[in-house]
Amino acid sequence: MVNSKGCLWSGGDPFAFSLPLVLAQLIFIFFVTRITFFLIRPLKQSMAGVFMGQSGLCRNRAFAALMFPPRGRMVLQTVADLAFMFHLFVLGIHVDPTMVKRAGRNAMLIGASSFALPFVLGCLASYTLPHLAVVDEATAHLLPYVAVLNSASFFPVITSLLGDLKILNSEIGRIATLASMVTDICIYVIFVIGTTINSSASYSKWNGALCIAWIGTFLIVVVFAVRPFVQHIARTIPEKGSMKESQFLVVAMIVLICGFVAESLGQPAALGTFILGMVVPEGPPLGSSLVYKIDSLCTGLLLPAKFAISGLAMDIFAIGKGKSLLGVEAVIVLGYFGKFAGTLVPAVHFGVPFRDALSLALIMCCKGIIEASLYIGLRDNGIITNEAYALLLITMLVITGALRPLIWYLYDPSRRYLGYRTNSIQHLDPTSELRIQVCIHNEDNVPSIVNLLEASNPSRRRPISVFVLNLMELKGSAAALLVPTHNRRGKAKLTSLPSRTEHISNAFNIFAHRNQGSVAVQHFTSIVPYATMHDDICTIGMEKGVNIVIVPFHKQWAIDGTVGANFPAIRMVNQQVLYKAPCSVGILVDRGQLADNQQILFGHSFFRVTMLYLGGPDDDEALAYCSRMLEHPHISLTLVWLRHSSGNIDNSVESDTIRWFKANNIGAERVSYKEEVVKDAVGTTQVLRSLEHNCDLCIVGRDHEQSELTLGINEWIECPELGFIGDMLATSDYSFSLLVVQQIPPGTEFMNSHSLKPVSSSYYSSSGKYSHRSGFGSFG
């Protein structure tokens, strides 16, 4: 009986029909899953299945017969398996198979050791345990499967964990990602070998050879036939458009076909869809459209049913009824110990700090939905007993739930650069190479940043090295990416990246070529979640020894001067960069003056830069940056020193920076100097108003000490990341562009940087292969 068709009005029971029953099950599972997850949020675990299953609500026979009767579980499990297939397909879209080729030797060895040690220990225990203790035949049969399962650290599970902990793009996160990919390959090879041996033993020896041949054929067809077809579909979709319904249906049908073929060949259907996902082009327009159409329904609504089924089938009270409880649990625990030791020892051997290696080992011990799905399949096929299933699932939930908060406590990726600053412009020799890191969120950021670099006056006497970081959001649970994207000739190294990467790099290469001999450009691409994007920015800044990081403001202005776009996620990134960057930081508020470089390069009139000085290290840093611009033939600079009327206007209160600037630049043709004496915030506001008509770009420090000059201004501050003055100048009352500079935030210590070999001495554009200190080659 499928459809109740209004039987409620005639006194019937809608739960006796499969369609209303499965709908009620999905509704119930959704709410219980959300509530349970909210209550135990720190553990980041889904315990809803255990709560609803034989260990919880379903111990009430009346509730179990109503909501989860045996006849209704098959339909629910089918829906859950279908959602799981599409979920792994979406995860596969985010996976870049070439990561294995880019993985360093050490990361691959850690992954291999992380699989091999628990596998060997588990197999030895499975072989020796029946000789040391009384073990029934069923338990002896299942022990090898337990050993294999505990050897795995599946890539989607590890990346989901890393994403939850916001360390996906950290140093340890990337090692864990690469290591999990290696363990996936190992477990797949073991799975194929096991399937072949089982087929040969059950039928004939030729069946094993046919099994390998068919699996190989399936992989070849997916790579060399399905992949070109899907790429053809991708090419027919506009880059900024959406895919047609017919195109989506074709891809969805291919997903179902791959799942059917994989299941027919003795492999999990979800594995076939995951392999298909890996060959689908990631990013816009195809990958993004597929993720948008599939992810919300399958992952958000239907996939929780998979977690629920894992708990429905588990009965904690069945533990202890078997005769070999200790033997099964010993193999399980031994597998976790082997996984921990197999990761920790080689990581320490290859130079990873012990605390970070400990975190890496704990990450590799965590398990999730894929392991639970395999447990369900083995139980349904009668390979493992209910007791072993319960032990596996409970051990997984307890260990993973305990390790998540422990990893969060032990590992902080910002620890290596937080709390001190190593570089600034002020402390740099005026004739030394200036290292600038620029961050690009979209192509609209490029013209203004390129022209700001042009205004920075690169020359052979004062060369500039530019590190371009193209930032893109990573959607879903997949591997974060931070790679150099161009070689020494400026040509693309990774053709799988979106075309915007090429457009951005071409613009900066043209700038470098125009200033050949005085500018070096290195290109990097980072694909990470916004929540951890600042870590890649700070990592590049630290490893490359940059003097200042320039990030675009989160608001963009329309032609009429109003705010045309607002990106709160970018604002969050900027705030984190200000707090954690190992160098100076500049936030560029662009209102269009910098978009046209004709005035800077060839203009008959000067590009007018105004520096507003109130005092403090941030203003000193901003003035040092302005000093780099003075030799540009089309730049005029006005320094406005804002002073309190009660102060003695003499040299005794001048900062060293102001004294140096006056001694070296006062009297120059394109330099003007003003001292504005005011007594309160009203006078400060009047001075700011006077800048409106004679300024194209205003540069100001971020933080200033509280004084009568700023008293009251901070009460209406909207964007604290710009400081009191910067926030006022960023309002719609002003039309010029703004650069807010921070040298060092409160509570940090400045440390002089070590000497660095100049980058711009021999070429104008390069990849600058990533200098990874641990030698894992994760980014190169």
Short mmCIF file of C-alpha atoms in Angstrom, two decimals, residues 101-400:
data_model
loop_
_atom_site.label_atom_id
_atom_site.label_comp_id
_atom_site.label_asym_id
_atom_site.label_seq_id
_atom_site.Cartn_x
_atom_site.Cartn_y
_atom_site.Cartn_z
CA LYS A 101 50.65 14.59 -7.86
CA ARG A 102 51.33 17.85 -6.05
CA ALA A 103 51.62 16.13 -2.68
CA GLY A 104 55.09 16.14 -1.23
CA ARG A 105 56.89 12.89 -0.56
CA ASN A 106 56.63 13.34 3.19
CA ALA A 107 52.87 13.89 3.13
CA MET A 108 52.41 10.75 1.01
CA LEU A 109 54.55 8.71 3.38
CA ILE A 110 52.52 9.94 6.36
CA GLY A 111 49.32 8.89 4.57
CA ALA A 112 50.74 5.49 3.67
CA SER A 113 51.97 4.92 7.22
CA SER A 114 48.62 6.07 8.62
CA PHE A 115 46.97 3.27 6.65
CA ALA A 116 49.63 0.57 6.83
CA LEU A 117 50.27 0.42 10.59
CA PRO A 118 46.63 -0.01 11.73
CA PHE A 119 46.04 -2.44 8.85
CA VAL A 120 49.03 -4.60 9.79
CA LEU A 121 48.25 -4.50 13.52
CA GLY A 122 44.59 -5.30 12.87
CA CYS A 123 45.38 -8.22 10.58
CA LEU A 124 47.92 -9.63 13.07
CA ALA A 125 45.36 -9.33 15.86
CA SER A 126 42.70 -10.97 13.71
CA TYR A 127 45.03 -13.89 13.02
CA THR A 128 46.43 -14.37 16.53
CA LEU A 129 43.31 -13.66 18.63
CA PRO A 130 41.55 -16.98 17.79
CA HIS A 131 44.71 -18.81 18.92
CA LEU A 132 44.91 -16.93 22.23
CA ALA A 133 41.26 -16.88 23.32
CA VAL A 134 37.98 -18.61 22.66
CA VAL A 135 36.41 -16.82 19.70
CA ASP A 136 33.28 -18.03 17.95
CA GLU A 137 33.30 -18.59 14.20
CA ALA A 138 31.23 -15.49 13.37
CA THR A 139 33.60 -13.23 15.29
CA ALA A 140 36.68 -14.79 13.72
CA HIS A 141 35.14 -14.14 10.31
CA LEU A 142 34.42 -10.45 10.97
CA LEU A 143 37.74 -9.46 12.60
CA PRO A 144 39.59 -8.90 9.27
CA TYR A 145 36.80 -6.57 8.11
CA VAL A 146 37.08 -4.60 11.35
CA ALA A 147 40.83 -4.31 10.80
CA VAL A 148 40.38 -2.94 7.28
CA LEU A 149 37.65 -0.47 8.27
CA ASN A 150 39.72 0.99 11.11
CA SER A 151 42.62 1.60 8.71
CA ALA A 152 40.67 4.11 6.66
CA SER A 153 40.60 7.90 6.97
CA PHE A 154 38.24 8.91 4.21
CA PHE A 155 38.89 12.19 2.41
CA PRO A 156 35.31 13.60 2.64
CA VAL A 157 35.18 12.83 6.37
CA ILE A 158 38.55 14.45 7.12
CA THR A 159 37.84 17.57 5.05
CA SER A 160 34.39 17.94 6.68
CA LEU A 161 36.05 17.77 10.10
CA LEU A 162 38.70 20.30 9.10
CA GLY A 163 36.01 22.62 7.76
CA ASP A 164 34.03 22.40 11.00
CA LEU A 165 37.15 23.19 13.03
CA LYS A 166 38.08 26.06 10.63
CA ILE A 167 41.55 24.65 9.94
CA LEU A 168 40.95 23.35 6.42
CA ASN A 169 43.57 25.62 4.87
CA SER A 170 46.05 25.44 7.74
CA GLU A 171 49.43 23.74 7.51
CA ILE A 172 48.19 20.65 9.36
CA GLY A 173 44.89 20.76 7.51
CA ARG A 174 46.59 20.44 4.15
CA ILE A 175 48.81 17.60 5.33
CA ALA A 176 45.74 15.77 6.68
CA THR A 177 43.91 16.35 3.39
CA LEU A 178 46.73 14.87 1.33
CA ALA A 179 47.27 12.00 3.76
CA SER A 180 43.57 11.11 3.66
CA MET A 181 43.66 11.01 -0.15
CA VAL A 182 46.52 8.52 0.07
CA THR A 183 44.59 6.35 2.54
CA ASP A 184 41.57 6.48 0.20
CA ILE A 185 43.68 5.09 -2.61
CA CYS A 186 45.03 2.35 -0.33
CA ILE A 187 41.58 1.35 0.93
CA TYR A 188 40.22 1.28 -2.64
CA VAL A 189 43.04 -1.01 -3.74
CA ILE A 190 42.36 -3.31 -0.77
CA PHE A 191 38.64 -3.23 -1.57
CA VAL A 192 39.21 -4.21 -5.21
CA ILE A 193 41.56 -7.00 -4.17
CA GLY A 194 39.05 -8.27 -1.60
CA THR A 195 36.21 -8.17 -4.13
CA THR A 196 38.34 -10.08 -6.63
CA ILE A 197 39.35 -12.77 -4.12
CA ASN A 198 35.76 -13.16 -2.92
CA SER A 199 34.47 -13.44 -6.49
CA SER A 200 37.11 -16.05 -7.35
CA ALA A 201 36.38 -18.09 -4.23
CA SER A 202 32.60 -17.95 -4.62
CA TYR A 203 32.35 -18.65 -8.32
CA SER A 204 35.47 -19.39 -10.35
CA LYS A 205 39.00 -18.13 -10.67
CA TRP A 206 38.11 -16.36 -13.91
CA ASN A 207 35.49 -14.30 -12.15
CA GLY A 208 38.23 -12.52 -10.19
CA ALA A 209 40.00 -11.50 -13.39
CA LEU A 210 36.71 -10.39 -14.93
CA CYS A 211 35.95 -8.35 -11.82
CA ILE A 212 39.21 -6.39 -12.14
CA ALA A 213 38.68 -6.01 -15.89
CA TRP A 214 35.17 -4.61 -15.47
CA ILE A 215 36.22 -2.21 -12.69
CA GLY A 216 39.12 -1.00 -14.86
CA THR A 217 36.75 -0.60 -17.82
CA PHE A 218 34.38 1.44 -15.67
CA LEU A 219 37.17 3.80 -14.62
CA ILE A 220 38.42 4.15 -18.21
CA VAL A 221 34.93 4.94 -19.53
CA VAL A 222 34.36 7.55 -16.81
CA VAL A 223 37.70 9.27 -17.46
CA PHE A 224 37.92 9.07 -21.26
CA ALA A 225 34.26 9.07 -22.32
CA VAL A 226 32.07 10.58 -19.61
CA ARG A 227 34.54 13.33 -18.65
CA PRO A 228 34.83 14.83 -22.19
CA PHE A 229 31.04 14.71 -22.52
CA VAL A 230 30.53 16.54 -19.21
CA GLN A 231 33.21 19.07 -20.17
CA HIS A 232 31.33 19.67 -23.43
CA ILE A 233 28.20 20.44 -21.40
CA ALA A 234 30.24 22.80 -19.22
CA ARG A 235 31.49 24.71 -22.27
CA THR A 236 27.92 25.39 -23.41
CA ILE A 237 27.02 27.13 -20.14
CA PRO A 238 27.73 30.89 -19.93
CA GLU A 239 30.41 31.64 -17.33
CA LYS A 240 28.12 33.97 -15.37
CA GLY A 241 24.93 32.18 -16.27
CA SER A 242 23.16 29.10 -15.00
CA MET A 243 22.77 25.68 -16.55
CA LYS A 244 19.57 24.73 -18.33
CA GLU A 245 17.17 22.23 -16.82
CA SER A 246 17.89 19.78 -19.64
CA GLN A 247 21.64 19.97 -18.94
CA PHE A 248 21.08 19.34 -15.24
CA LEU A 249 18.86 16.34 -15.98
CA VAL A 250 21.49 14.86 -18.30
CA VAL A 251 24.17 15.11 -15.60
CA ALA A 252 21.77 13.73 -12.96
CA MET A 253 21.03 10.76 -15.21
CA ILE A 254 24.74 10.12 -15.66
CA VAL A 255 25.08 10.12 -11.86
CA LEU A 256 22.38 7.48 -11.54
CA ILE A 257 23.95 5.39 -14.30
CA CYS A 258 27.37 5.48 -12.62
CA GLY A 259 25.78 4.45 -9.33
CA PHE A 260 23.95 1.58 -11.02
CA VAL A 261 27.06 0.34 -12.83
CA ALA A 262 29.19 0.53 -9.67
CA GLU A 263 26.56 -1.40 -7.67
CA SER A 264 26.34 -4.02 -10.43
CA LEU A 265 30.12 -4.50 -10.33
CA GLY A 266 30.09 -5.19 -6.59
CA GLN A 267 31.12 -1.70 -5.53
CA PRO A 268 29.07 0.76 -3.45
CA ALA A 269 26.88 2.93 -5.66
CA ALA A 270 28.07 6.03 -3.81
CA LEU A 271 31.67 5.21 -4.76
CA GLY A 272 30.76 5.30 -8.43
CA THR A 273 29.13 8.71 -8.08
CA PHE A 274 32.11 10.00 -6.10
CA ILE A 275 34.46 8.97 -8.91
CA LEU A 276 32.19 10.73 -11.41
CA GLY A 277 32.21 13.87 -9.25
CA MET A 278 36.01 13.98 -9.36
CA VAL A 279 35.99 14.24 -13.18
CA VAL A 280 33.32 16.97 -13.28
CA PRO A 281 34.89 20.44 -13.72
CA GLU A 282 34.82 22.32 -10.43
CA GLY A 283 33.76 25.91 -10.11
CA PRO A 284 31.57 28.05 -12.35
CA PRO A 285 29.54 27.47 -14.28
CA LEU A 286 28.91 23.69 -14.14
CA GLY A 287 30.29 22.72 -10.74
CA SER A 288 28.67 25.63 -8.91
CA SER A 289 25.30 25.05 -10.58
CA LEU A 290 25.30 21.35 -9.70
CA VAL A 291 26.26 22.03 -6.09
CA TYR A 292 23.57 24.71 -5.80
CA LYS A 293 20.85 22.45 -7.21
CA ILE A 294 21.77 19.27 -5.34
CA ASP A 295 23.39 20.21 -2.06
CA SER A 296 20.52 21.86 -0.18
CA LEU A 297 17.94 19.12 -0.81
CA CYS A 298 20.14 16.05 -0.58
CA THR A 299 22.57 17.16 2.13
CA GLY A 300 20.27 19.35 4.19
CA LEU A 301 17.02 17.39 4.12
CA LEU A 302 17.51 13.79 2.98
CA LEU A 303 21.04 12.95 4.16
CA PRO A 304 20.17 13.10 7.90
CA ALA A 305 18.15 9.95 7.24
CA LYS A 306 21.45 8.15 6.66
CA PHE A 307 22.66 9.16 10.12
CA ALA A 308 19.32 8.12 11.59
CA ILE A 309 19.43 4.67 10.01
CA SER A 310 22.88 4.04 11.45
CA GLY A 311 21.46 4.66 14.91
CA LEU A 312 18.16 2.85 14.33
CA ALA A 313 20.02 -0.37 13.69
CA MET A 314 22.20 -0.04 16.78
CA ASP A 315 21.18 -1.50 20.11
CA ILE A 316 23.53 -0.63 22.96
CA PHE A 317 21.79 -3.18 25.13
CA ALA A 318 22.82 -5.97 22.73
CA ILE A 319 26.43 -5.46 23.77
CA GLY A 320 27.52 -8.18 26.15
CA LYS A 321 25.21 -10.83 24.77
CA GLY A 322 27.91 -12.13 22.45
CA LYS A 323 30.78 -14.33 23.58
CA SER A 324 33.67 -12.38 22.03
CA LEU A 325 33.02 -8.82 23.15
CA LEU A 326 36.54 -8.14 24.41
CA GLY A 327 38.16 -9.61 21.30
CA VAL A 328 36.20 -7.38 18.91
CA GLU A 329 36.77 -4.27 21.02
CA ALA A 330 40.50 -5.08 21.29
CA VAL A 331 40.83 -5.13 17.48
CA ILE A 332 38.88 -1.88 17.22
CA VAL A 333 41.00 -0.07 19.83
CA LEU A 334 44.19 -1.51 18.33
CA GLY A 335 43.18 -0.02 14.99
CA TYR A 336 42.75 3.43 16.51
CA PHE A 337 46.10 3.10 18.28
CA GLY A 338 47.78 2.06 15.02
CA LYS A 339 46.20 5.01 13.21
CA PHE A 340 47.43 7.38 15.92
CA ALA A 341 50.98 6.00 16.04
CA GLY A 342 51.18 5.56 12.26
CA THR A 343 50.55 9.27 11.84
CA LEU A 344 52.37 10.73 14.83
CA VAL A 345 55.73 8.97 14.43
CA PRO A 346 56.42 9.80 10.75
CA ALA A 347 55.10 13.35 11.19
CA VAL A 348 57.57 14.00 14.02
CA HIS A 349 60.30 12.28 12.00
CA PHE A 350 59.71 14.63 9.07
CA GLY A 351 60.04 17.74 11.22
CA VAL A 352 56.47 18.59 12.20
CA PRO A 353 56.43 20.14 15.71
CA PHE A 354 55.23 17.61 18.27
CA ARG A 355 52.10 19.54 19.22
CA ASP A 356 51.10 19.91 15.56
CA ALA A 357 51.93 16.26 14.86
CA LEU A 358 49.75 15.27 17.81
CA SER A 359 46.87 17.28 16.35
CA LEU A 360 47.42 15.66 12.95
CA ALA A 361 47.34 12.17 14.49
CA LEU A 362 44.09 12.97 16.30
CA ILE A 363 42.54 14.32 13.10
CA MET A 364 43.36 11.12 11.21
CA CYS A 365 41.68 9.06 13.96
CA CYS A 366 38.31 10.76 13.44
CA LYS A 367 35.57 8.98 11.50
CA GLY A 368 32.18 9.95 10.11
CA ILE A 369 29.28 9.18 7.83
CA ILE A 370 31.19 7.08 5.27
CA GLU A 371 32.45 4.68 7.93
CA ALA A 372 28.91 4.50 9.37
CA SER A 373 27.57 3.72 5.89
CA LEU A 374 30.08 0.89 5.48
CA TYR A 375 29.15 -0.48 8.90
CA ILE A 376 25.48 -0.53 7.86
CA GLY A 377 26.30 -2.32 4.60
CA LEU A 378 28.37 -4.99 6.34
CA ARG A 379 25.65 -5.55 8.93
CA ASP A 380 22.89 -5.77 6.32
CA ASN A 381 24.94 -8.32 4.35
CA GLY A 382 25.45 -10.43 7.48
CA ILE A 383 29.23 -9.96 7.45
CA ILE A 384 29.35 -8.41 10.92
CA THR A 385 27.06 -9.12 13.86
CA ASN A 386 24.76 -6.67 15.62
CA GLU A 387 27.16 -6.68 18.56
CA ALA A 388 30.16 -5.78 16.40
CA TYR A 389 28.12 -3.12 14.61
CA ALA A 390 27.14 -1.53 17.93
CA LEU A 391 30.75 -1.62 19.17
CA LEU A 392 32.08 -0.06 15.98
CA LEU A 393 29.50 2.72 15.98
CA ILE A 394 29.72 3.52 19.69
CA THR A 395 33.52 3.57 19.64
CA MET A 396 33.44 5.86 16.61
CA LEU A 397 30.99 8.28 18.23
CA VAL A 398 32.81 8.38 21.57
CA ILE A 399 36.34 8.77 20.16
CA THR A 400 35.43 11.25 17.42
#
